[in-house]
Tab-separated table of C-alpha atoms in Angstrom:
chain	number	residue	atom	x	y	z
A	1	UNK	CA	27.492	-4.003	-12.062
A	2	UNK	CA	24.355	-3.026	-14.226
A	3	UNK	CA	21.518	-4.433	-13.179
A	4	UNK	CA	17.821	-3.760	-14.996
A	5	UNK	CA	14.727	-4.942	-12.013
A	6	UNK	CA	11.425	-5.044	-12.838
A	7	UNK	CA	8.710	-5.146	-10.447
A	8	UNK	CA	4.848	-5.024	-10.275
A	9	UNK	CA	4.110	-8.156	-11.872
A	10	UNK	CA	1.123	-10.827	-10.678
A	11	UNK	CA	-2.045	-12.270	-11.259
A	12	UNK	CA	-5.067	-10.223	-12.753
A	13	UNK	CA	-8.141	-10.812	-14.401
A	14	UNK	CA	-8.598	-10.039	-18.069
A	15	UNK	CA	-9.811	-6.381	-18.276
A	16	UNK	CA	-8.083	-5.210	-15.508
A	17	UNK	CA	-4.929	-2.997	-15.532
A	18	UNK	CA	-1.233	-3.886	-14.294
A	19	UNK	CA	1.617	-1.639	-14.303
A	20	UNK	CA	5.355	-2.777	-14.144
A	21	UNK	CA	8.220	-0.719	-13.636
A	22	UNK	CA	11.743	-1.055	-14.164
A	23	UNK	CA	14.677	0.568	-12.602
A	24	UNK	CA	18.196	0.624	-14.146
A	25	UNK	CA	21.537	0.932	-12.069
A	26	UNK	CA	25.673	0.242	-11.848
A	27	UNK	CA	26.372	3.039	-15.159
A	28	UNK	CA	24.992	6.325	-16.808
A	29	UNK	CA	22.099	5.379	-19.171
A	30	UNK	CA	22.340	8.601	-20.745
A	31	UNK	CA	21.201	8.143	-24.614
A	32	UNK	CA	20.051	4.888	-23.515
A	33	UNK	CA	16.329	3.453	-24.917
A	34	UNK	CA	14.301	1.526	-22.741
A	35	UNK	CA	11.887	-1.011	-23.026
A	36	UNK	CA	10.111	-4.157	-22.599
A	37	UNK	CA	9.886	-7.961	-24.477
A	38	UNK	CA	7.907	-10.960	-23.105
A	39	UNK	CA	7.968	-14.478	-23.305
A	40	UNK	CA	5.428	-16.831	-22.928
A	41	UNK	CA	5.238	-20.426	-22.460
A	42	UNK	CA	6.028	-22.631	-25.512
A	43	UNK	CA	6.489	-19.046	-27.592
A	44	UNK	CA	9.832	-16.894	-28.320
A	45	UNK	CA	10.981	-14.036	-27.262
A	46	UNK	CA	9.055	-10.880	-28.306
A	47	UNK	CA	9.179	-7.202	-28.382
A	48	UNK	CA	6.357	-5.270	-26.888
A	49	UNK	CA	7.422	-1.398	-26.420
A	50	UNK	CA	10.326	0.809	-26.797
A	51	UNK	CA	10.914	4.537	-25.551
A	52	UNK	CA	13.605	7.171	-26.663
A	53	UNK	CA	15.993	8.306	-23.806
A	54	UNK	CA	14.167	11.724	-23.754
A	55	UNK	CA	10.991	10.054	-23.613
A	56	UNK	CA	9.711	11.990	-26.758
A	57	UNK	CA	9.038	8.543	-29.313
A	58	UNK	CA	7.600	5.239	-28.502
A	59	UNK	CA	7.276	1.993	-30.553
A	60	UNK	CA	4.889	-0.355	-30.064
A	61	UNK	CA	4.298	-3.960	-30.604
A	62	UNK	CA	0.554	-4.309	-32.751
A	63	UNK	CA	-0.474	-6.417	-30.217
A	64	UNK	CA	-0.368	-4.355	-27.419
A	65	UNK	CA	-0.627	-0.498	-29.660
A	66	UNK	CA	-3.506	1.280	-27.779
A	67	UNK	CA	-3.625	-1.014	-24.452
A	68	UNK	CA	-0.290	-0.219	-23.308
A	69	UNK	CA	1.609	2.635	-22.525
A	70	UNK	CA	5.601	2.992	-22.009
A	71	UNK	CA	6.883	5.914	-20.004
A	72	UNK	CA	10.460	6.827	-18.265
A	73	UNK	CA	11.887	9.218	-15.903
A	74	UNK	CA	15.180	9.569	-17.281
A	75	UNK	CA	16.967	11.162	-14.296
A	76	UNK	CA	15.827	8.403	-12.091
A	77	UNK	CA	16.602	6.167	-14.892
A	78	UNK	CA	13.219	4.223	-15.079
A	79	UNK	CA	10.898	2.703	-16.972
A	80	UNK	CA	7.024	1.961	-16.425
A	81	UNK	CA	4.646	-0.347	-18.654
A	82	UNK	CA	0.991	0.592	-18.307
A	83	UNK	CA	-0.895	-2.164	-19.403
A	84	UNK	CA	-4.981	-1.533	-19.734
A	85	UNK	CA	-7.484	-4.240	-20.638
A	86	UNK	CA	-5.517	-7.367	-20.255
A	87	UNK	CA	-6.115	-10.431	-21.843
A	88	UNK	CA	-4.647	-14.172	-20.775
A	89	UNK	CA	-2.814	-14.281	-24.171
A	90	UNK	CA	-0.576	-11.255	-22.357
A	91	UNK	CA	0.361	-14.212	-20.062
A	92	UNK	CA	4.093	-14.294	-20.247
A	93	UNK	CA	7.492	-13.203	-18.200
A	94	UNK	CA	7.893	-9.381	-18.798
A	95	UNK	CA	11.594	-8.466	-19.298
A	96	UNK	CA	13.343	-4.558	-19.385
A	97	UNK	CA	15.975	-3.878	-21.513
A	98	UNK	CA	18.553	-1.136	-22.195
A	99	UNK	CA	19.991	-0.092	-25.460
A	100	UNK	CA	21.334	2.114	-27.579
A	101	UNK	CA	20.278	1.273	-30.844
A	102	UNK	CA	17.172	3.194	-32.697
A	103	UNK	CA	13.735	2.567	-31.758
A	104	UNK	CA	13.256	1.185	-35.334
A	105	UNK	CA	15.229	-2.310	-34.844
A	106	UNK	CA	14.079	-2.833	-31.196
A	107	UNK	CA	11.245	-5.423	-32.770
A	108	UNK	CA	14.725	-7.897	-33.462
A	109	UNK	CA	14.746	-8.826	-30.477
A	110	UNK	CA	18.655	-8.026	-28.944
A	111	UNK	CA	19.598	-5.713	-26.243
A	112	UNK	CA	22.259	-4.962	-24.319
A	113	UNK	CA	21.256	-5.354	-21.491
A	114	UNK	CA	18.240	-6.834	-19.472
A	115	UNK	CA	16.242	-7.192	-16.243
A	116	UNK	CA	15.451	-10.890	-14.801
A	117	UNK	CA	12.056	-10.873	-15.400
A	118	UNK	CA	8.271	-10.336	-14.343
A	119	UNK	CA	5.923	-12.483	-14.652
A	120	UNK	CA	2.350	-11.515	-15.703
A	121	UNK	CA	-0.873	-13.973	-15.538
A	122	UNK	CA	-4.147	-12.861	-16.889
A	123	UNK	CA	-6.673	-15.292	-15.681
A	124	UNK	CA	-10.249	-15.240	-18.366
């Protein structure tokens, strides 16, 4: 059974850091790109950061490009999200996904698979 879990999520202030992490297990993710969408309240679904399976290109949402930073560790099959100087409209539930599609087309919003969930509050 594949299963994506997050963890690391909670309450902060705006300004301070949060890092969530996400580990993958039940099949090989060889080849596999990681990443993360959120969802707030009221709002769709949307992408906020991709990584290649080797780790060697990222995609980023605008939003977020130069506040947050994606990283893996492919042989442990995880993902982290490194999120600086947080703001309350980053209030949402933080999901990981799994696919194999480019980088490119990660901003449409499908994956193959996902993780439950996170949620992040930034209080101002």
């Amino acid at each position: 059974q594949v299963q994506l879990v997050e963890s690391g999520g909670g309450l902060v202030q705006a300004g301070d850091p949060l890092r969530l992490s996400c580990a993958a297990s039940g099949r090989p993710f060889a080849g596999y790109a990681m990443g993360w969408f959120r969802q707030a309240p009221g709002k769709e679904r949307e992408f906020v950061g991709a990584i290649s399976w080797r780790g060697d290109s990222t995609l980023y949402a605008d939003s977020v490009k130069g506040r947050f930073t994606i990283s893996r560790d492919s042989a442990k099959d995880t993902v982290n999200l490194q999120m600086n100087s947080l703001k309350p409209e980053d209030t949402a539930v933080y999901y990981c996904a799994a696919d194999l599609r480019p980088l490119s087309i990660w901003s449409q919003g499908r994956s193959e698979f996902w993780g439950q969930g996170t949620q992040v509050t930034v209080s101002s």
